[in-house]
PDB file of N, CA and C in Angstrom:
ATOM      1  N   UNK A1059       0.837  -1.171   0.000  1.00 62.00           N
ATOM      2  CA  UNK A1059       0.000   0.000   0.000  1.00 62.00           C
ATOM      3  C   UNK A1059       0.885   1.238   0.000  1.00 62.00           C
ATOM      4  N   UNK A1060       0.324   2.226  -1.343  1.00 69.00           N
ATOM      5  CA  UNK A1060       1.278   3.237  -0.975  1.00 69.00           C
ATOM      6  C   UNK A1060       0.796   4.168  -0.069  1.00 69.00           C
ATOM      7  N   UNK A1061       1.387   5.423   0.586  1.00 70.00           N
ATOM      8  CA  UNK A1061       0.861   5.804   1.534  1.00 70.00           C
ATOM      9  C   UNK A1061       0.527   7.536   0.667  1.00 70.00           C
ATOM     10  N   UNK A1062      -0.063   8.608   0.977  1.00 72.00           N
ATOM     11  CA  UNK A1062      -0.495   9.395   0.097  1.00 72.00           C
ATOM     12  C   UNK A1062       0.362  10.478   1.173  1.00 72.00           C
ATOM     13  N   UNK A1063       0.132  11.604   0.136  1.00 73.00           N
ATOM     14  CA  UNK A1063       1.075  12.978   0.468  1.00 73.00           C
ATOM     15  C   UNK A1063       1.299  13.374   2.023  1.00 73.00           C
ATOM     16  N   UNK A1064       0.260  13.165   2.420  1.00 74.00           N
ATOM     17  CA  UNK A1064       0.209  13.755   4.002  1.00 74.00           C
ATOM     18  C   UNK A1064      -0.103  12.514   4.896  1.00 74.00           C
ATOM     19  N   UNK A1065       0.217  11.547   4.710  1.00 78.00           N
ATOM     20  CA  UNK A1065       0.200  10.391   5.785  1.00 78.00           C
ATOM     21  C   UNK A1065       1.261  10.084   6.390  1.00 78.00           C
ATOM     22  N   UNK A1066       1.380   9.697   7.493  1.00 84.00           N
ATOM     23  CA  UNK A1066       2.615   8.960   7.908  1.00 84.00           C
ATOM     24  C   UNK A1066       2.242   7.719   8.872  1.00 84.00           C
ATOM     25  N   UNK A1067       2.973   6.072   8.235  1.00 83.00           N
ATOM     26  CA  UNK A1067       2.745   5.879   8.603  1.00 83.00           C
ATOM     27  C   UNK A1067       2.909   5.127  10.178  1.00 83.00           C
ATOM     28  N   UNK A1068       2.147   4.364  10.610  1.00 84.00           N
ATOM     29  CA  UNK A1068       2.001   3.784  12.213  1.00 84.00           C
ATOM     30  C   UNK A1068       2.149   2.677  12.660  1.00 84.00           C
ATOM     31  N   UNK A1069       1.998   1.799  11.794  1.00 88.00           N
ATOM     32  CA  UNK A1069       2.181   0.136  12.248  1.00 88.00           C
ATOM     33  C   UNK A1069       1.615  -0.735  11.230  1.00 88.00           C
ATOM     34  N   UNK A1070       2.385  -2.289  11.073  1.00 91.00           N
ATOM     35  CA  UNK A1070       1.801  -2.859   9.771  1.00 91.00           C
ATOM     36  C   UNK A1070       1.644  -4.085  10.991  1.00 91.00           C
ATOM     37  N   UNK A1071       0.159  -4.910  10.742  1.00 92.00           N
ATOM     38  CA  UNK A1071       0.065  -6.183  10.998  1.00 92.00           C
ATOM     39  C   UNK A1071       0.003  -7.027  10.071  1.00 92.00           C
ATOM     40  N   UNK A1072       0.446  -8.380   9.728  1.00 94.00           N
ATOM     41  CA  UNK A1072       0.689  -9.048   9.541  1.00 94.00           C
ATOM     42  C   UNK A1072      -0.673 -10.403   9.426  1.00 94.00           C
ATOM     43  N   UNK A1073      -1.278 -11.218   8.901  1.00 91.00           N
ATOM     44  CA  UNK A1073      -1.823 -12.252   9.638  1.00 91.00           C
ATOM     45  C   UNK A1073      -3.037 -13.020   8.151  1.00 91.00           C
ATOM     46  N   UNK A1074      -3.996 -13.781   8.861  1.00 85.00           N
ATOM     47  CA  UNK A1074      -5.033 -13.856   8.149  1.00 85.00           C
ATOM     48  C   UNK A1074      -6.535 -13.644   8.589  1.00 85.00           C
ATOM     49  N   UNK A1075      -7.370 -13.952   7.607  1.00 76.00           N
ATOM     50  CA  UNK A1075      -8.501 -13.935   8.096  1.00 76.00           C
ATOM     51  C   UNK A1075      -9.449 -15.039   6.675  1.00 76.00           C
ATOM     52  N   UNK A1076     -10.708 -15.130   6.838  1.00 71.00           N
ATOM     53  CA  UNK A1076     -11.168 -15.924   6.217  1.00 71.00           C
ATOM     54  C   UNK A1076     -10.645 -16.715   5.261  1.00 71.00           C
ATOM     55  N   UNK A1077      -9.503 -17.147   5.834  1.00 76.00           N
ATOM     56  CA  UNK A1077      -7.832 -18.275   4.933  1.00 76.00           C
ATOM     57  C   UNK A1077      -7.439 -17.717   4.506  1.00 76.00           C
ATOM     58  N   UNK A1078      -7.487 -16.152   4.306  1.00 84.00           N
ATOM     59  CA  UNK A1078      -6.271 -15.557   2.784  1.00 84.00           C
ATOM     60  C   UNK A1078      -5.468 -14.873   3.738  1.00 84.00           C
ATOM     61  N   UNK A1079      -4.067 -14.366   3.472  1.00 92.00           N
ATOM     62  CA  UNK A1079      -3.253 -13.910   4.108  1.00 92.00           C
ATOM     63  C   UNK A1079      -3.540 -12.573   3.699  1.00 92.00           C
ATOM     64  N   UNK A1080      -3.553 -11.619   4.770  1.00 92.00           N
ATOM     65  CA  UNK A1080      -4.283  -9.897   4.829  1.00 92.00           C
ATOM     66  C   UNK A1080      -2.475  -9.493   5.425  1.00 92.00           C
ATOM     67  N   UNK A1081      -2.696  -7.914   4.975  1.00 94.00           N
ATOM     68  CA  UNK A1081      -2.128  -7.410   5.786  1.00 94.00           C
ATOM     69  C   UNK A1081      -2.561  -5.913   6.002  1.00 94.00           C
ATOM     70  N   UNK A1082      -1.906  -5.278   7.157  1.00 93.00           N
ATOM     71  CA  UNK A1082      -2.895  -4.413   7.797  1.00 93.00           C
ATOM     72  C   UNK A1082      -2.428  -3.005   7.993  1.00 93.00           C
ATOM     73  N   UNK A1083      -2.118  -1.926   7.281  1.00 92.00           N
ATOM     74  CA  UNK A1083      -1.473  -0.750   7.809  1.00 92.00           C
ATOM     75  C   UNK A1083      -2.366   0.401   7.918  1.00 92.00           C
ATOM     76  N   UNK A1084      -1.515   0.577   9.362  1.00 92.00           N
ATOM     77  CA  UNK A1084      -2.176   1.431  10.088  1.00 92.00           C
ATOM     78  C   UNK A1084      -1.010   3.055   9.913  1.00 92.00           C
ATOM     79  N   UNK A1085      -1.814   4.099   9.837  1.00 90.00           N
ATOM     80  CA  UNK A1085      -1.820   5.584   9.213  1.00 90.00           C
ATOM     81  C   UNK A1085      -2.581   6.575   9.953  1.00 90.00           C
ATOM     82  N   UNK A1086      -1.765   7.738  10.239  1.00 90.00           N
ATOM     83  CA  UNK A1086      -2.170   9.024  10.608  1.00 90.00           C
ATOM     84  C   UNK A1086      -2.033   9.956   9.382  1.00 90.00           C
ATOM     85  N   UNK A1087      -3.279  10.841   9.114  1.00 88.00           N
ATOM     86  CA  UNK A1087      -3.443  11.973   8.440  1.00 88.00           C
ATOM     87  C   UNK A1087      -3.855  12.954   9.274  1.00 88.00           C
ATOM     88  N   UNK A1088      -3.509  14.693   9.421  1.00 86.00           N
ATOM     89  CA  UNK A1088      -4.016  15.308  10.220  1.00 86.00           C
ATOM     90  C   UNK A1088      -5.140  16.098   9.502  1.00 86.00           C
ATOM     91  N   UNK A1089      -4.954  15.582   8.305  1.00 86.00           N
ATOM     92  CA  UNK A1089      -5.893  16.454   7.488  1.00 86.00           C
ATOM     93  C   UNK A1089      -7.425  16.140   7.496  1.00 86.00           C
ATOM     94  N   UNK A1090      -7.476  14.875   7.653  1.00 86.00           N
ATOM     95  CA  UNK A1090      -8.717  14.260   8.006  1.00 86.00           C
ATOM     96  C   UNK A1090      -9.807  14.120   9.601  1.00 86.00           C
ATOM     97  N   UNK A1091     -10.983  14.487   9.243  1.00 88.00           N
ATOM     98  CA  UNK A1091     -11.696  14.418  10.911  1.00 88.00           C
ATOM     99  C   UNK A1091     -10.844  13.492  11.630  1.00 88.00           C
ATOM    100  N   UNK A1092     -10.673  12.213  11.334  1.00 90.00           N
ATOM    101  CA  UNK A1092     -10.518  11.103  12.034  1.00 90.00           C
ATOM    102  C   UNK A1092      -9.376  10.735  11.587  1.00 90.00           C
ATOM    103  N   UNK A1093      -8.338  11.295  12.034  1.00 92.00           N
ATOM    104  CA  UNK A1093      -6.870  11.475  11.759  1.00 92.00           C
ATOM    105  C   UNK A1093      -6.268   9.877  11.683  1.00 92.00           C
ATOM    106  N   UNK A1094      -6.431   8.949  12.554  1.00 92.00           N
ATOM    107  CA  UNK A1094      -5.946   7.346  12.551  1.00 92.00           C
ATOM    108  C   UNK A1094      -6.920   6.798  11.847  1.00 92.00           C
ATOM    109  N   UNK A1095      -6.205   5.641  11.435  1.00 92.00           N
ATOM    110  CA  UNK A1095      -6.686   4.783  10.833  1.00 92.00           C
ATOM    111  C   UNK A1095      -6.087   3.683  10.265  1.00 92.00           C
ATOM    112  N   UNK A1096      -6.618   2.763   9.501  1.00 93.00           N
ATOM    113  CA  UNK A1096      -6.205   1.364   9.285  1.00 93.00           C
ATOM    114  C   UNK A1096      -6.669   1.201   7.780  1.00 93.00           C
ATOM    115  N   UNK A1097      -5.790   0.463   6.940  1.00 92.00           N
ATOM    116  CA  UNK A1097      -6.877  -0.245   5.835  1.00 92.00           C
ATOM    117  C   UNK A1097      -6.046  -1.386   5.529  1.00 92.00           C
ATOM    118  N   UNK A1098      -6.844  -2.543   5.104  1.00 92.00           N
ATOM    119  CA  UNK A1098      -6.399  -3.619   5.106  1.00 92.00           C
ATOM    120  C   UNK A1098      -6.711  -4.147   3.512  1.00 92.00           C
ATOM    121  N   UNK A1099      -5.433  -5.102   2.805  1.00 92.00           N
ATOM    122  CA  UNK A1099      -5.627  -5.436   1.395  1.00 92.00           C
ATOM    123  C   UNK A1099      -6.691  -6.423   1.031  1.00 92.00           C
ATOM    124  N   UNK A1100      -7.645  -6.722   1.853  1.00 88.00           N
ATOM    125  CA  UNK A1100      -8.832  -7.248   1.707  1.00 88.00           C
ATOM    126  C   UNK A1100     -10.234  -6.303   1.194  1.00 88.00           C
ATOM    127  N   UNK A1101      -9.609  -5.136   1.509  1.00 89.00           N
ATOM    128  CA  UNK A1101     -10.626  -3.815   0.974  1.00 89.00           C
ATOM    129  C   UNK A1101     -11.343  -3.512   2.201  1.00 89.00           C
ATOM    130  N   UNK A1102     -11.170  -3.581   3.324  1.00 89.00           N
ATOM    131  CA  UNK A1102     -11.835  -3.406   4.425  1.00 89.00           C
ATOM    132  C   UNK A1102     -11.099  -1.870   5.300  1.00 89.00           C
ATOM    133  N   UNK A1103     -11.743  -1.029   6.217  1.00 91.00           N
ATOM    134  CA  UNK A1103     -10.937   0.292   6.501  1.00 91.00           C
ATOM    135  C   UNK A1103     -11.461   0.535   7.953  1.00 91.00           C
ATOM    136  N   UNK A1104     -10.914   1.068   8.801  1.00 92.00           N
ATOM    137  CA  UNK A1104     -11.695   2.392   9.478  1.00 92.00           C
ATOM    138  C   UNK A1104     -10.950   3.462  10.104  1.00 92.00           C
ATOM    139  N   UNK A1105     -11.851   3.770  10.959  1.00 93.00           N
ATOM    140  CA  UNK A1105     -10.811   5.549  10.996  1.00 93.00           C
ATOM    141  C   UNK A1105     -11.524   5.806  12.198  1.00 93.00           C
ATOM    142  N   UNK A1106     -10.616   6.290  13.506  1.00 93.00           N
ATOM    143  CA  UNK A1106     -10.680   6.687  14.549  1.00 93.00           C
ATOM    144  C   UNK A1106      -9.901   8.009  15.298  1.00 93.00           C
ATOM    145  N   UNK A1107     -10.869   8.767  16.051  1.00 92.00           N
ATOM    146  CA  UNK A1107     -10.279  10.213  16.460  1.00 92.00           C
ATOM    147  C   UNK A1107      -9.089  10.109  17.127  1.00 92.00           C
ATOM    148  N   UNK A1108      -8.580   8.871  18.102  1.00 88.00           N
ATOM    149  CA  UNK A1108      -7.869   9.156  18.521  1.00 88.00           C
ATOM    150  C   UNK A1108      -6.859   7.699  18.055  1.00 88.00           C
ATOM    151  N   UNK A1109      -5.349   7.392  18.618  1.00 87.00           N
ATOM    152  CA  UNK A1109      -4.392   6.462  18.212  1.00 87.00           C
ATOM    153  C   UNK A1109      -4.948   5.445  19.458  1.00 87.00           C
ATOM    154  N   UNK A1110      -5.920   5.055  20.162  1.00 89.00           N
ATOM    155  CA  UNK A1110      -6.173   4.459  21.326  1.00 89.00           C
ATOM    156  C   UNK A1110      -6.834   3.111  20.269  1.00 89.00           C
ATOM    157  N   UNK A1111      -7.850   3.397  19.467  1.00 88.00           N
ATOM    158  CA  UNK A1111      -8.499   2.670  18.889  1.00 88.00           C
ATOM    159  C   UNK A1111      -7.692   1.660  17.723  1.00 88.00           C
ATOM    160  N   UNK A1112      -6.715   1.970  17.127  1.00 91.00           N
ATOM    161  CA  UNK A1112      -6.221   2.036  16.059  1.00 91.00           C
ATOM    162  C   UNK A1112      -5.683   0.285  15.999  1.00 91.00           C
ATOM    163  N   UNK A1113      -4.730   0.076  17.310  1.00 91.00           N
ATOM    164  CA  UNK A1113      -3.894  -1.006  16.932  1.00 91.00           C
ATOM    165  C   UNK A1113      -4.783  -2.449  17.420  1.00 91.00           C
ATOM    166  N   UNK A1114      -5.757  -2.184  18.930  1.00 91.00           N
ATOM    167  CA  UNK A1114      -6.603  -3.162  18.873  1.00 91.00           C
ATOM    168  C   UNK A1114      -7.376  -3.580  18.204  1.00 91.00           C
ATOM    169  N   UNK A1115      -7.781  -2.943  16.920  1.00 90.00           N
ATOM    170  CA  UNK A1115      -8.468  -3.268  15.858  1.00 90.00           C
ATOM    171  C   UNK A1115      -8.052  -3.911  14.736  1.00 90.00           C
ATOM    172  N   UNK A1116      -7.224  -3.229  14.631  1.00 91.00           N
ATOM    173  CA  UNK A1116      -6.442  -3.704  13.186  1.00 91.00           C
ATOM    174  C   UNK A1116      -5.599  -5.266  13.529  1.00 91.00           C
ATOM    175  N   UNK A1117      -5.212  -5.390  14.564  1.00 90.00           N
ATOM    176  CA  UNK A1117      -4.757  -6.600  15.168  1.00 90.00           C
ATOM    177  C   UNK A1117      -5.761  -7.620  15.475  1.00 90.00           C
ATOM    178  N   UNK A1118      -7.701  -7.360  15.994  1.00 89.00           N
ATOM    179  CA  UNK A1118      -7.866  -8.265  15.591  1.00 89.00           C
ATOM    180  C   UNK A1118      -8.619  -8.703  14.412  1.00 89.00           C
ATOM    181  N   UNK A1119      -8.509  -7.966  13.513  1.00 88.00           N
ATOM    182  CA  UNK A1119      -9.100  -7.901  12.220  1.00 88.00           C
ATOM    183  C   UNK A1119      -8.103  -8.542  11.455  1.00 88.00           C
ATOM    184  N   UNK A1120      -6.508  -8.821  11.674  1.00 89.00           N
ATOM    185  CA  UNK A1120      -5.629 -10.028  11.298  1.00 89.00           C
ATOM    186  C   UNK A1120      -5.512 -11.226  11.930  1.00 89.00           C
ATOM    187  N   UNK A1121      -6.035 -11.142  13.357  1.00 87.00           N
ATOM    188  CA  UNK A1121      -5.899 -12.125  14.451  1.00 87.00           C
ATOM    189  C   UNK A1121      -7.225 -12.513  14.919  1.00 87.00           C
ATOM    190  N   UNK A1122      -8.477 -12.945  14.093  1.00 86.00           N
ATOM    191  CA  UNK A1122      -9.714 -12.788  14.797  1.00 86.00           C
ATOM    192  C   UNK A1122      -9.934 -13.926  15.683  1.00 86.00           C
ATOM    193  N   UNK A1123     -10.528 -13.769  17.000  1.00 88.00           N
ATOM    194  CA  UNK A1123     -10.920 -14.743  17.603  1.00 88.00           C
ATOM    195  C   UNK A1123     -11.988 -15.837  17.195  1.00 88.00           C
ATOM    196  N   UNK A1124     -12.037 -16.803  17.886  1.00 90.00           N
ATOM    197  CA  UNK A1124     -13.037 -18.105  17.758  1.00 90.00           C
ATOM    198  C   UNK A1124     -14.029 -17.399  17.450  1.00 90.00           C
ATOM    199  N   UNK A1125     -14.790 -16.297  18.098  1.00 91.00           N
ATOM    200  CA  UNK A1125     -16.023 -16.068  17.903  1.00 91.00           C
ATOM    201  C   UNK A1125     -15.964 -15.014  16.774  1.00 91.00           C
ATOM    202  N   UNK A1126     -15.166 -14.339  16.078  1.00 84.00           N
ATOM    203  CA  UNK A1126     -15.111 -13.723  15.325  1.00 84.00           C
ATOM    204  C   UNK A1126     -15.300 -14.512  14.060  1.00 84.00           C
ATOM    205  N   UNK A1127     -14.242 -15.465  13.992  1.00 83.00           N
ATOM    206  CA  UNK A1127     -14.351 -16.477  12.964  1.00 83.00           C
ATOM    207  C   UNK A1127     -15.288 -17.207  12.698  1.00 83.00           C
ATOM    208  N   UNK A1128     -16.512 -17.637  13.742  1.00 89.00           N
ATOM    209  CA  UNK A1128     -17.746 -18.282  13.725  1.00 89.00           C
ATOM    210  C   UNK A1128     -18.911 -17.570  13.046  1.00 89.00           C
ATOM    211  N   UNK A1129     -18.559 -16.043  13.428  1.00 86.00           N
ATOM    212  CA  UNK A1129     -19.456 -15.058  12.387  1.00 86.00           C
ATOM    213  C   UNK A1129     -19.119 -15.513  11.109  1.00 86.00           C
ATOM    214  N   UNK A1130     -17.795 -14.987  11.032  1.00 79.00           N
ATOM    215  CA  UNK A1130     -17.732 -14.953   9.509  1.00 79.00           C
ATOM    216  C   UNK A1130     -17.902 -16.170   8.740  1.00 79.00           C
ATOM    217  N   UNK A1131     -17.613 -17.231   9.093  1.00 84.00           N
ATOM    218  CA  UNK A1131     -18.660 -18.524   8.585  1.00 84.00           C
ATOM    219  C   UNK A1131     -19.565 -18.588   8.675  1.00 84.00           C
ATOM    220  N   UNK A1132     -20.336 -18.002   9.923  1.00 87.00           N
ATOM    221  CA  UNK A1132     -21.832 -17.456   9.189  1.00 87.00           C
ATOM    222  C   UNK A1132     -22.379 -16.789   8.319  1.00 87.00           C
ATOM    223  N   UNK A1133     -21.677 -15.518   8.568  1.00 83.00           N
ATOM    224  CA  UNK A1133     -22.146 -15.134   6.887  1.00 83.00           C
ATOM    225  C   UNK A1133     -21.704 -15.618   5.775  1.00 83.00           C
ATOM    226  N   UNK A1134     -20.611 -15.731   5.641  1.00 79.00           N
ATOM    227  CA  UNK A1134     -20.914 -16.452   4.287  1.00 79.00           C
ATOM    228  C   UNK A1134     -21.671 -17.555   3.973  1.00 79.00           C
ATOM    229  N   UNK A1135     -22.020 -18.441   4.886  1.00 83.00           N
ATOM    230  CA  UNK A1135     -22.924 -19.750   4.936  1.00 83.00           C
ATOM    231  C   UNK A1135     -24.185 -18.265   4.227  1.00 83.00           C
ATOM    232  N   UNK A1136     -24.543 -17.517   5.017  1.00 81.00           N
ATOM    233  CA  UNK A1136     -25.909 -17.351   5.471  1.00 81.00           C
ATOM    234  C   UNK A1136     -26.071 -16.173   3.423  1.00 81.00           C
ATOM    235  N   UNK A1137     -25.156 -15.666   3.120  1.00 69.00           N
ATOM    236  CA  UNK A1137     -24.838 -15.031   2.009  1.00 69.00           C
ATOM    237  C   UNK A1137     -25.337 -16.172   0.695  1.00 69.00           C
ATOM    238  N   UNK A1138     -24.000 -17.433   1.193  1.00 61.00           N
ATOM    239  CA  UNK A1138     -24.252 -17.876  -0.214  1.00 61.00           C
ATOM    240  C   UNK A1138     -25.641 -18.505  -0.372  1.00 61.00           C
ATOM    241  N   UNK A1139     -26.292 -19.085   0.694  1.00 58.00           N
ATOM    242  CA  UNK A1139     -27.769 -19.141   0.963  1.00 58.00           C
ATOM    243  C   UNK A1139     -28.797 -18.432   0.748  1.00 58.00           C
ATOM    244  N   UNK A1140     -28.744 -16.955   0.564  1.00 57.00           N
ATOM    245  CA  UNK A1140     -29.869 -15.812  -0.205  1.00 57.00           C
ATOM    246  C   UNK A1140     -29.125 -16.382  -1.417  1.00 57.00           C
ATOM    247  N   UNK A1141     -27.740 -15.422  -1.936  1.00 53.00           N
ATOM    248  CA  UNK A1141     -27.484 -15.826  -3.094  1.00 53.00           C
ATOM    249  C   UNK A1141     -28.081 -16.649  -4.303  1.00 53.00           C
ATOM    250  N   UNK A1142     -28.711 -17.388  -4.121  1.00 50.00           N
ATOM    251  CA  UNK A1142     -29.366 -19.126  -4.638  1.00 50.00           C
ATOM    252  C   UNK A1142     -30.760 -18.350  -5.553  1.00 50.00           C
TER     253      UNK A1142
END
């Protein structure tokens, strides 16, 4: 990921999530309301006011727990099931 004119960035995680290998960098802009933030090469993002929010997220959005992972086999179960 490249990083744009006024970013600098904050921390890269590493990991997976629904079997594909993600990775996760995390970025400050001051130019933006919500100066921190994260985006991950899965196409997924968010953005928080302060650097408090930033790394527990993005860490477990590479590292998701049992119950995190049980969602997301739900939805997709529950997705490809409308899908039809």
């Amino acid at each position: 990921m490249e990083l744009q004119e006024n970013e600098v960035w904050v921390g890269t995680f590493h990991g997976s999530h629904d079997g594909h290998p993600v990775k996760v960098t995390a970025t400050c802009d001051d130019s933006r309301p919500e100066p921190y933030g994260w985006n991950c090469t899965c196409g997924a993002s968010e953005s928080f006011p302060t650097e408090q929010g930033v790394f527990p997220t993005a860490r477990r959005h590479t590292h998701p727990t049992r119950i995190d992972q049980l969602r997301q086999l739900a939805a997709r179960r529950f997705h490809t099931r409308r899908a039809r």
